Amino acid sequence: MICKTINTQQETQVLAMKLAAMAKPGDVICLSGDLGAGKTTFTQYFAAALGIDELVTSPTFTIIQEYQGRIPLYHFDVYRIRTPYEMEDIGYEDYFYGKGVCMIEWPTLIEPLLPENHLWIELTVTGEFERNICLRGTNEYYEKKIEELFKG
Ligand code: ADP
Ligand code: MG
């Protein structure tokens, strides 16, 4: 696991863009952190870097929003989920093991359903524009991504 301080929103943008440049079909990225930590903001920069020009928001009543970019983006926000059955209803496995990249806000709420291998990102508010970001990969594939992210 690696943790860094982010001082500006631009730094968040740079990280999200780099991660998007490395994104491959089947990638699963979990974005954890309180309300206002920057999960959706991170996803917006990530989406833009994938070539998605639609506005990415956190939908209140849909768990998943799909966007077409260089590769598809499956944006999950499971904040309002009450039972895992809601995940079954949307056929979540088709997304988790599909042809796009999954970005999941509030992953702790569906932790038992997450694919075994994923990239876990934790954002913590430490100031108006300052954030602490911690990244952990469950396997070498994701650990390599983290290494790449902070190279040079
Ligand atoms: P979440 O999805 O985690 O609830 P949002 O992305 O919706 O959070 O909101 C984060 C807010 O914090 C946005 O208003 C954004 O402009 C602001 N912000 C300030 N500094 C940063 C930063 N360094 N990284 C990300 N967002 C930031
Ligand atoms: Mg959000």
Coordinates of C-alpha atoms and ligand atoms in Angstrom, one line a residue:
M1 CA 0.0 0.0 0.0
I2 CA 1.2 3.5 -0.8
C3 CA -0.2 6.8 0.6
K4 CA 0.4 10.3 -0.7
T5 CA -0.7 13.8 0.0
I6 CA -2.6 15.5 -2.8
N7 CA -2.5 19.3 -2.5
T8 CA -4.7 20.4 -5.3
Q9 CA -7.5 19.2 -7.4
Q10 CA -5.2 19.3 -10.4
E11 CA -3.1 16.6 -8.7
T12 CA -6.2 14.5 -8.4
Q13 CA -6.7 15.1 -12.1
V14 CA -3.2 14.0 -13.0
L15 CA -3.5 10.7 -11.0
A16 CA -7.0 9.9 -12.5
M17 CA -5.7 10.6 -16.1
K18 CA -2.6 8.4 -15.6
L19 CA -4.8 5.6 -14.3
A20 CA -7.1 6.0 -17.2
A21 CA -4.3 5.8 -19.7
M22 CA -3.3 2.4 -18.2
A23 CA -6.9 1.2 -17.9
K24 CA -7.7 -2.2 -19.5
P25 CA -11.0 -4.1 -20.0
G26 CA -11.9 -5.9 -16.8
D27 CA -10.1 -3.5 -14.4
V28 CA -12.0 -2.9 -11.2
I29 CA -11.2 0.2 -9.2
C30 CA -12.8 0.8 -5.8
L31 CA -13.1 4.4 -4.6
S32 CA -13.6 4.6 -0.9
G33 CA -13.9 7.7 1.3
D34 CA -16.5 10.0 2.9
L35 CA -19.0 12.3 1.1
G36 CA -17.0 15.1 -0.5
A37 CA -13.7 13.2 -0.5
G38 CA -13.5 13.4 -4.3
K39 CA -14.6 10.0 -5.6
T40 CA -16.9 11.4 -8.2
T41 CA -14.4 14.1 -9.1
F42 CA -11.8 11.5 -9.6
T43 CA -14.2 9.5 -11.8
Q44 CA -15.0 12.5 -13.9
Y45 CA -11.3 13.1 -14.7
F46 CA -10.9 9.4 -15.3
A47 CA -13.8 9.4 -17.7
A48 CA -12.6 12.4 -19.6
A49 CA -9.3 10.8 -20.1
L50 CA -11.0 7.7 -21.5
G51 CA -12.5 10.0 -24.1
I52 CA -16.0 10.2 -22.6
D53 CA -17.5 13.6 -23.2
E54 CA -20.7 13.0 -21.4
L55 CA -21.1 14.6 -17.9
V56 CA -20.4 12.0 -15.3
T57 CA -22.5 12.5 -12.2
S58 CA -23.4 10.4 -9.2
P59 CA -26.9 9.3 -10.0
T60 CA -29.2 9.2 -7.0
F61 CA -31.5 6.4 -8.1
T62 CA -29.4 4.3 -10.4
I63 CA -26.6 2.1 -9.1
I64 CA -24.8 1.9 -12.3
Q65 CA -24.2 4.3 -15.2
E66 CA -22.5 3.1 -18.4
Y67 CA -20.4 5.3 -20.6
Q68 CA -18.7 4.7 -23.9
G69 CA -15.1 5.7 -24.3
R70 CA -11.8 4.2 -25.4
I71 CA -13.1 1.3 -23.4
P72 CA -16.5 1.3 -21.6
L73 CA -16.8 2.8 -18.2
Y74 CA -19.1 1.3 -15.7
H75 CA -19.6 3.8 -12.9
F76 CA -21.1 2.4 -9.8
D77 CA -22.4 4.4 -6.9
V78 CA -23.8 2.0 -4.3
Y79 CA -24.3 4.6 -1.6
R80 CA -28.1 4.0 -1.4
I81 CA -28.0 0.2 -1.7
R82 CA -29.9 -1.6 1.0
T83 CA -29.5 -5.3 0.1
P84 CA -27.1 -7.2 -2.2
Y85 CA -30.2 -8.3 -4.2
E86 CA -30.2 -4.8 -5.8
M87 CA -26.8 -5.8 -7.2
E88 CA -28.2 -9.1 -8.5
D89 CA -31.1 -7.2 -10.1
I90 CA -28.8 -5.1 -12.2
G91 CA -26.7 -8.2 -13.2
Y92 CA -23.6 -6.8 -11.6
E93 CA -21.4 -9.7 -12.6
D94 CA -21.7 -8.8 -16.2
Y95 CA -20.0 -5.5 -15.4
F96 CA -17.5 -6.8 -12.9
Y97 CA -16.3 -9.4 -15.3
G98 CA -17.1 -7.5 -18.5
K99 CA -15.4 -5.6 -21.3
G100 CA -15.1 -2.3 -19.5
V101 CA -13.5 -0.8 -16.5
C102 CA -15.5 -0.6 -13.3
M103 CA -15.2 2.4 -11.0
I104 CA -17.1 1.8 -7.7
E105 CA -18.0 4.5 -5.2
W106 CA -18.7 3.2 -1.7
P107 CA -17.2 -0.3 -2.3
T108 CA -17.3 -1.2 1.4
L109 CA -21.1 -1.5 1.1
I110 CA -20.8 -4.4 -1.4
E111 CA -17.5 -5.8 -0.2
P112 CA -18.5 -9.5 -0.3
L113 CA -19.5 -9.1 -4.0
L114 CA -16.3 -7.5 -5.2
P115 CA -14.0 -9.5 -7.5
E116 CA -11.1 -10.9 -5.6
N117 CA -8.7 -8.8 -7.5
H118 CA -9.1 -5.0 -7.6
L119 CA -7.4 -1.7 -7.0
W120 CA -8.5 -0.1 -3.8
I121 CA -8.2 3.7 -3.5
E122 CA -9.0 5.5 -0.3
L123 CA -9.5 9.3 -0.3
T124 CA -9.5 11.3 3.0
V125 CA -10.2 15.0 3.3
T126 CA -7.3 16.7 5.1
G127 CA -8.0 20.3 4.0
E128 CA -10.1 22.4 1.6
F129 CA -8.1 21.1 -1.4
E130 CA -5.8 18.7 0.3
R131 CA -6.5 15.0 0.3
N132 CA -4.7 11.9 1.5
I133 CA -4.8 9.1 -1.1
C134 CA -3.9 5.5 -0.3
L135 CA -3.8 2.9 -3.0
R136 CA -3.6 -0.9 -2.6
G137 CA -3.6 -3.6 -5.2
T138 CA -4.7 -7.1 -4.4
N139 CA -2.3 -8.7 -6.8
E140 CA 0.8 -7.9 -8.8
Y141 CA -1.2 -6.6 -11.8
Y142 CA -2.7 -3.8 -9.7
E143 CA 0.5 -3.2 -7.6
K144 CA 2.3 -2.6 -10.9
K145 CA -0.2 0.0 -11.9
I146 CA 0.3 1.8 -8.6
E147 CA 4.1 1.7 -9.2
E148 CA 3.6 3.2 -12.6
L149 CA 1.4 5.9 -11.3
F150 CA 4.1 7.4 -9.1
K151 CA 7.0 6.8 -11.4
G152 CA 9.0 9.8 -12.6
Ligands
ADP1 P1 -17.6 12.3 -3.4 O1 -18.0 11.7 -4.7 O2 -16.4 11.5 -2.8 O3 -18.7 12.4 -2.4 P2 -17.2 14.7 -4.9 O4 -16.2 14.3 -6.0 O5 -18.6 14.7 -5.3 O6 -17.0 13.7 -3.7 O7 -16.8 16.1 -4.3 C1 -15.5 16.4 -3.9 C2 -15.5 18.0 -3.8 O8 -14.2 18.4 -3.3 C3 -15.7 18.6 -5.1 O9 -16.4 19.8 -4.9 C4 -14.3 19.0 -5.5 O10 -14.2 20.2 -6.4 C5 -13.6 19.3 -4.2 N1 -12.2 19.1 -4.1 C6 -11.3 20.0 -3.6 N2 -10.0 19.6 -3.7 C7 -10.1 18.4 -4.3 C8 -9.0 17.5 -4.6 N3 -7.7 17.7 -4.3 N4 -9.4 16.3 -5.2 C9 -10.7 16.1 -5.5 N5 -11.7 16.9 -5.2 C10 -11.4 18.1 -4.6
MG2 MG -19.8 10.7 -5.3

